[in-house]
């Protein structure tokens, strides 16, 4: 759990802002697991290790320019950038503060969380905050090892949010980034999220097999329509009008 928390925090920090001298120095001192199995995650670690060993004296400038280009669309249209918001990748109009934003806001509020002044310049469905939320869930699981519902909570957020858009986002990073650094970060992010889903699936399956219980379920859209129609006999159902098919 601690390793998972640390990697989520590491990735969240990279996407928050441009790499500064202190963070670059910290990364140069890190030990990346480059001798593991031949996977996309190991390849990503090898790429970043190679970049850090050969980046040269202009690395900070190169990374700042690339960050602005890839994530802020500086000097390019939004269609030629990896804009780091879930709403951009999941909404029909490809703009911020859409349905995904509302949903993560509800999740954070239910946890008693607020962005705080340190993140006032980014919105709640920014990849940094979603990664940091996963890190928080990992920390909670460390502190309450008997509460297996926290694992279901992690898997739900990973499936319903991060994995719902980040693979496409990482593909765009690879397409538009000029530096090997951000290409490697995109590869690591995509591979790690998929690996972590497999880890959580394995842990939850092991728990379910021991207890014979499960906290997860799925309902088809057709069945949900039936449920809503039944509820409408006694209740009025409201939803934001701008969202189609609500």
mmCIF file of C-alpha atoms in Angstrom:
data_model
loop_
_atom_site.group_PDB
_atom_site.id
_atom_site.type_symbol
_atom_site.label_atom_id
_atom_site.label_comp_id
_atom_site.label_asym_id
_atom_site.label_seq_id
_atom_site.Cartn_x
_atom_site.Cartn_y
_atom_site.Cartn_z
ATOM 1 C CA UNK A 1 0.000 0.000 0.000
ATOM 2 C CA UNK A 2 2.815 2.414 0.851
ATOM 3 C CA UNK A 3 4.528 1.812 -2.500
ATOM 4 C CA UNK A 4 1.247 2.369 -4.311
ATOM 5 C CA UNK A 5 0.620 5.593 -2.400
ATOM 6 C CA UNK A 6 4.123 6.865 -3.169
ATOM 7 C CA UNK A 7 3.859 6.219 -6.900
ATOM 8 C CA UNK A 8 0.468 7.931 -7.106
ATOM 9 C CA UNK A 9 1.896 10.959 -5.305
ATOM 10 C CA UNK A 10 4.991 10.972 -7.536
ATOM 11 C CA UNK A 11 2.901 10.993 -10.718
ATOM 12 C CA UNK A 12 0.506 13.578 -9.303
ATOM 13 C CA UNK A 13 3.413 15.903 -8.538
ATOM 14 C CA UNK A 14 4.768 15.643 -12.083
ATOM 15 C CA UNK A 15 1.457 16.647 -13.667
ATOM 16 C CA UNK A 16 0.841 19.514 -11.220
ATOM 17 C CA UNK A 17 3.405 21.941 -12.674
ATOM 18 C CA UNK A 18 6.710 22.221 -14.521
ATOM 19 C CA UNK A 19 9.662 20.305 -13.098
ATOM 20 C CA UNK A 20 11.906 22.557 -10.999
ATOM 21 C CA UNK A 21 15.561 22.129 -10.054
ATOM 22 C CA UNK A 22 14.801 20.563 -6.678
ATOM 23 C CA UNK A 23 12.439 17.960 -8.118
ATOM 24 C CA UNK A 24 14.852 17.151 -10.936
ATOM 25 C CA UNK A 25 17.582 16.620 -8.339
ATOM 26 C CA UNK A 26 15.281 14.332 -6.337
ATOM 27 C CA UNK A 27 14.495 12.244 -9.407
ATOM 28 C CA UNK A 28 18.183 11.865 -10.217
ATOM 29 C CA UNK A 29 18.618 10.312 -6.773
ATOM 30 C CA UNK A 30 15.698 7.889 -7.203
ATOM 31 C CA UNK A 31 16.114 4.194 -7.911
ATOM 32 C CA UNK A 32 13.743 3.264 -10.712
ATOM 33 C CA UNK A 33 12.953 -0.478 -11.074
ATOM 34 C CA UNK A 34 14.433 -0.898 -14.547
ATOM 35 C CA UNK A 35 15.384 -4.562 -14.170
ATOM 36 C CA UNK A 36 11.859 -5.943 -13.879
ATOM 37 C CA UNK A 37 9.843 -7.952 -16.425
ATOM 38 C CA UNK A 38 9.617 -6.757 -20.017
ATOM 39 C CA UNK A 39 6.467 -4.674 -19.533
ATOM 40 C CA UNK A 40 5.355 -1.186 -20.534
ATOM 41 C CA UNK A 41 5.910 -0.092 -16.936
ATOM 42 C CA UNK A 42 9.517 -1.323 -16.928
ATOM 43 C CA UNK A 43 10.075 0.256 -20.349
ATOM 44 C CA UNK A 44 8.765 3.543 -19.007
ATOM 45 C CA UNK A 45 11.133 3.424 -16.042
ATOM 46 C CA UNK A 46 14.041 2.649 -18.371
ATOM 47 C CA UNK A 47 13.095 5.612 -20.568
ATOM 48 C CA UNK A 48 12.998 8.072 -17.685
ATOM 49 C CA UNK A 49 16.233 6.745 -16.232
ATOM 50 C CA UNK A 50 17.924 7.139 -19.608
ATOM 51 C CA UNK A 51 16.564 10.660 -19.992
ATOM 52 C CA UNK A 52 17.794 11.750 -16.554
ATOM 53 C CA UNK A 53 21.264 10.385 -17.293
ATOM 54 C CA UNK A 54 21.608 12.254 -20.598
ATOM 55 C CA UNK A 55 19.314 15.307 -20.361
ATOM 56 C CA UNK A 56 22.070 17.940 -20.258
ATOM 57 C CA UNK A 57 22.225 21.461 -18.829
ATOM 58 C CA UNK A 58 19.118 22.788 -20.602
ATOM 59 C CA UNK A 59 16.782 20.163 -19.160
ATOM 60 C CA UNK A 60 14.690 22.540 -17.040
ATOM 61 C CA UNK A 61 14.049 24.856 -19.978
ATOM 62 C CA UNK A 62 13.258 21.977 -22.322
ATOM 63 C CA UNK A 63 10.855 20.449 -19.790
ATOM 64 C CA UNK A 64 9.130 23.769 -19.068
ATOM 65 C CA UNK A 65 8.549 24.382 -22.767
ATOM 66 C CA UNK A 66 7.288 20.853 -23.299
ATOM 67 C CA UNK A 67 4.983 21.016 -20.251
ATOM 68 C CA UNK A 68 3.420 24.251 -21.531
ATOM 69 C CA UNK A 69 2.998 22.826 -25.013
ATOM 70 C CA UNK A 70 1.591 19.421 -24.053
ATOM 71 C CA UNK A 71 -0.602 20.232 -21.026
ATOM 72 C CA UNK A 72 -1.428 23.924 -21.457
ATOM 73 C CA UNK A 73 -1.646 23.973 -25.268
ATOM 74 C CA UNK A 74 0.864 26.828 -25.421
ATOM 75 C CA UNK A 75 1.484 27.675 -29.054
ATOM 76 C CA UNK A 76 -0.955 25.004 -30.228
ATOM 77 C CA UNK A 77 -4.693 24.379 -30.379
ATOM 78 C CA UNK A 78 -6.347 22.304 -27.675
ATOM 79 C CA UNK A 79 -6.845 19.525 -30.220
ATOM 80 C CA UNK A 80 -3.055 19.194 -30.432
ATOM 81 C CA UNK A 81 -2.484 18.880 -26.699
ATOM 82 C CA UNK A 82 -3.073 16.485 -23.816
ATOM 83 C CA UNK A 83 -5.324 18.716 -21.711
ATOM 84 C CA UNK A 84 -5.197 17.109 -18.219
ATOM 85 C CA UNK A 85 -8.900 17.117 -17.328
ATOM 86 C CA UNK A 86 -11.277 14.177 -17.300
ATOM 87 C CA UNK A 87 -14.137 16.371 -18.582
ATOM 88 C CA UNK A 88 -12.191 17.227 -21.728
ATOM 89 C CA UNK A 89 -11.823 13.550 -22.613
ATOM 90 C CA UNK A 90 -15.289 12.359 -21.596
ATOM 91 C CA UNK A 91 -17.676 15.193 -22.497
ATOM 92 C CA UNK A 92 -19.356 15.611 -25.859
ATOM 93 C CA UNK A 93 -18.059 19.156 -26.303
ATOM 94 C CA UNK A 94 -14.555 18.304 -25.023
ATOM 95 C CA UNK A 95 -14.536 21.150 -22.501
ATOM 96 C CA UNK A 96 -13.874 21.490 -18.772
ATOM 97 C CA UNK A 97 -16.342 21.400 -15.856
ATOM 98 C CA UNK A 98 -18.715 18.850 -17.331
ATOM 99 C CA UNK A 99 -20.311 15.687 -15.949
ATOM 100 C CA UNK A 100 -17.030 14.072 -14.827
ATOM 101 C CA UNK A 101 -16.097 17.210 -12.909
ATOM 102 C CA UNK A 102 -19.427 17.189 -11.070
ATOM 103 C CA UNK A 103 -19.028 13.535 -10.157
ATOM 104 C CA UNK A 104 -15.536 13.858 -8.691
ATOM 105 C CA UNK A 105 -16.630 16.981 -6.805
ATOM 106 C CA UNK A 106 -19.373 14.896 -5.206
ATOM 107 C CA UNK A 107 -16.874 12.158 -4.311
ATOM 108 C CA UNK A 108 -14.413 14.589 -2.716
ATOM 109 C CA UNK A 109 -17.191 16.350 -0.815
ATOM 110 C CA UNK A 110 -18.468 13.034 0.557
ATOM 111 C CA UNK A 111 -14.936 12.445 1.882
ATOM 112 C CA UNK A 112 -14.887 15.870 3.478
ATOM 113 C CA UNK A 113 -12.178 17.087 1.111
ATOM 114 C CA UNK A 114 -11.583 20.542 -0.341
ATOM 115 C CA UNK A 115 -8.991 21.621 -2.889
ATOM 116 C CA UNK A 116 -7.359 24.249 -0.697
ATOM 117 C CA UNK A 117 -5.511 27.329 -1.881
ATOM 118 C CA UNK A 118 -2.512 25.333 -3.088
ATOM 119 C CA UNK A 119 -4.568 23.963 -5.981
ATOM 120 C CA UNK A 120 -6.890 26.898 -6.660
ATOM 121 C CA UNK A 121 -5.560 27.158 -10.232
ATOM 122 C CA UNK A 122 -6.715 23.659 -11.235
ATOM 123 C CA UNK A 123 -10.112 21.995 -11.126
ATOM 124 C CA UNK A 124 -11.189 18.862 -9.323
ATOM 125 C CA UNK A 125 -11.030 16.484 -12.285
ATOM 126 C CA UNK A 126 -7.427 17.456 -13.103
ATOM 127 C CA UNK A 127 -5.238 14.367 -13.304
ATOM 128 C CA UNK A 128 -3.117 15.607 -10.388
ATOM 129 C CA UNK A 129 -6.065 15.703 -7.992
ATOM 130 C CA UNK A 130 -7.429 12.357 -9.169
ATOM 131 C CA UNK A 131 -4.019 10.734 -8.644
ATOM 132 C CA UNK A 132 -3.668 12.376 -5.237
ATOM 133 C CA UNK A 133 -7.120 11.118 -4.297
ATOM 134 C CA UNK A 134 -6.000 7.571 -5.089
ATOM 135 C CA UNK A 135 -2.913 8.171 -2.928
ATOM 136 C CA UNK A 136 -5.219 9.265 -0.099
ATOM 137 C CA UNK A 137 -7.287 6.083 -0.450
ATOM 138 C CA UNK A 138 -4.097 4.014 -0.318
ATOM 139 C CA UNK A 139 -3.072 5.827 2.860
ATOM 140 C CA UNK A 140 -6.475 5.172 4.441
ATOM 141 C CA UNK A 141 -6.138 1.473 3.597
ATOM 142 C CA UNK A 142 -2.763 1.379 5.365
ATOM 143 C CA UNK A 143 -4.242 2.945 8.476
ATOM 144 C CA UNK A 144 -7.289 0.662 8.536
ATOM 145 C CA UNK A 145 -6.153 -2.690 7.157
ATOM 146 C CA UNK A 146 -9.314 -4.458 8.293
ATOM 147 C CA UNK A 147 -11.602 -2.202 6.278
ATOM 148 C CA UNK A 148 -11.783 -4.020 2.967
ATOM 149 C CA UNK A 149 -14.409 -1.623 1.661
ATOM 150 C CA UNK A 150 -11.546 0.823 1.072
ATOM 151 C CA UNK A 151 -10.217 -1.507 -1.635
ATOM 152 C CA UNK A 152 -13.579 -1.482 -3.406
ATOM 153 C CA UNK A 153 -13.564 2.302 -3.125
ATOM 154 C CA UNK A 154 -10.136 2.455 -4.763
ATOM 155 C CA UNK A 155 -11.130 0.129 -7.584
ATOM 156 C CA UNK A 156 -14.377 1.994 -8.239
ATOM 157 C CA UNK A 157 -12.596 5.345 -8.526
ATOM 158 C CA UNK A 158 -9.857 3.846 -10.684
ATOM 159 C CA UNK A 159 -12.331 2.221 -13.086
ATOM 160 C CA UNK A 160 -14.957 4.949 -13.191
ATOM 161 C CA UNK A 161 -12.588 7.893 -13.424
ATOM 162 C CA UNK A 162 -8.852 7.488 -14.051
ATOM 163 C CA UNK A 163 -9.067 4.521 -16.410
ATOM 164 C CA UNK A 164 -12.058 6.106 -18.102
ATOM 165 C CA UNK A 165 -9.847 8.736 -19.763
ATOM 166 C CA UNK A 166 -6.167 8.528 -18.799
ATOM 167 C CA UNK A 167 -5.169 5.869 -21.393
ATOM 168 C CA UNK A 168 -6.293 8.235 -24.188
ATOM 169 C CA UNK A 169 -4.656 11.154 -22.381
ATOM 170 C CA UNK A 170 -1.346 9.237 -22.170
ATOM 171 C CA UNK A 171 -1.554 8.373 -25.869
ATOM 172 C CA UNK A 172 -1.827 12.101 -26.573
ATOM 173 C CA UNK A 173 1.202 12.791 -24.391
ATOM 174 C CA UNK A 174 3.200 10.362 -26.502
ATOM 175 C CA UNK A 175 1.879 12.012 -29.660
ATOM 176 C CA UNK A 176 2.566 15.629 -28.735
ATOM 177 C CA UNK A 177 5.504 15.591 -26.288
ATOM 178 C CA UNK A 178 8.946 16.469 -27.618
ATOM 179 C CA UNK A 179 10.970 15.311 -24.603
ATOM 180 C CA UNK A 180 11.557 11.680 -23.745
ATOM 181 C CA UNK A 181 10.797 12.639 -20.159
ATOM 182 C CA UNK A 182 7.093 13.280 -20.709
ATOM 183 C CA UNK A 183 6.774 10.406 -23.156
ATOM 184 C CA UNK A 184 8.136 8.123 -20.424
ATOM 185 C CA UNK A 185 5.816 9.631 -17.804
ATOM 186 C CA UNK A 186 2.829 8.978 -20.048
ATOM 187 C CA UNK A 187 3.896 5.369 -20.542
ATOM 188 C CA UNK A 188 4.478 4.865 -16.799
ATOM 189 C CA UNK A 189 1.120 6.414 -15.898
ATOM 190 C CA UNK A 190 -0.875 4.312 -18.357
ATOM 191 C CA UNK A 191 0.910 1.082 -17.476
ATOM 192 C CA UNK A 192 0.756 1.639 -13.732
ATOM 193 C CA UNK A 193 -2.976 2.375 -13.636
ATOM 194 C CA UNK A 194 -3.686 -0.840 -15.538
ATOM 195 C CA UNK A 195 -1.325 -2.784 -13.282
ATOM 196 C CA UNK A 196 -2.945 -1.326 -10.180
ATOM 197 C CA UNK A 197 -6.379 -2.392 -11.378
ATOM 198 C CA UNK A 198 -5.043 -5.950 -11.698
ATOM 199 C CA UNK A 199 -3.559 -5.707 -8.194
ATOM 200 C CA UNK A 200 -6.836 -4.500 -6.714
ATOM 201 C CA UNK A 201 -8.824 -7.139 -8.624
ATOM 202 C CA UNK A 202 -6.540 -9.843 -7.222
ATOM 203 C CA UNK A 203 -6.791 -8.554 -3.648
ATOM 204 C CA UNK A 204 -10.565 -8.190 -3.806
ATOM 205 C CA UNK A 205 -11.042 -11.595 -5.452
ATOM 206 C CA UNK A 206 -8.943 -13.143 -2.689
ATOM 207 C CA UNK A 207 -11.052 -11.451 -0.041
ATOM 208 C CA UNK A 208 -14.340 -12.401 -1.719
ATOM 209 C CA UNK A 209 -13.289 -16.036 -2.019
ATOM 210 C CA UNK A 210 -12.563 -16.166 1.714
ATOM 211 C CA UNK A 211 -15.722 -14.407 2.856
ATOM 212 C CA UNK A 212 -18.151 -15.319 0.099
ATOM 213 C CA UNK A 213 -19.155 -11.683 -0.120
ATOM 214 C CA UNK A 214 -18.771 -8.789 -2.504
ATOM 215 C CA UNK A 215 -19.543 -5.094 -2.281
ATOM 216 C CA UNK A 216 -19.722 -4.474 -6.021
ATOM 217 C CA UNK A 217 -22.560 -4.865 -8.503
ATOM 218 C CA UNK A 218 -23.535 -3.756 -11.987
ATOM 219 C CA UNK A 219 -26.875 -2.550 -13.326
ATOM 220 C CA UNK A 220 -27.614 -2.293 -17.038
ATOM 221 C CA UNK A 221 -28.950 0.964 -18.474
ATOM 222 C CA UNK A 222 -32.169 -0.804 -19.394
ATOM 223 C CA UNK A 223 -32.659 -2.044 -15.829
ATOM 224 C CA UNK A 224 -31.817 1.392 -14.463
ATOM 225 C CA UNK A 225 -34.535 2.880 -16.684
ATOM 226 C CA UNK A 226 -37.013 0.448 -15.134
ATOM 227 C CA UNK A 227 -35.913 1.434 -11.632
ATOM 228 C CA UNK A 228 -36.266 5.143 -12.396
ATOM 229 C CA UNK A 229 -39.727 4.651 -13.911
ATOM 230 C CA UNK A 230 -40.784 2.822 -10.750
ATOM 231 C CA UNK A 231 -39.383 5.600 -8.560
ATOM 232 C CA UNK A 232 -41.240 8.228 -10.596
ATOM 233 C CA UNK A 233 -44.516 6.826 -9.321
ATOM 234 C CA UNK A 234 -43.744 8.356 -5.925
ATOM 235 C CA UNK A 235 -40.924 10.836 -6.526
ATOM 236 C CA UNK A 236 -39.928 13.605 -8.887
ATOM 237 C CA UNK A 237 -36.529 12.908 -10.430
ATOM 238 C CA UNK A 238 -34.293 15.902 -11.142
ATOM 239 C CA UNK A 239 -31.014 16.253 -13.054
ATOM 240 C CA UNK A 240 -29.138 19.125 -14.764
ATOM 241 C CA UNK A 241 -30.935 19.864 -18.021
ATOM 242 C CA UNK A 242 -27.760 20.363 -20.030
ATOM 243 C CA UNK A 243 -26.916 16.682 -19.791
ATOM 244 C CA UNK A 244 -28.673 14.688 -22.453
ATOM 245 C CA UNK A 245 -30.575 11.498 -21.630
ATOM 246 C CA UNK A 246 -30.834 12.354 -17.926
#
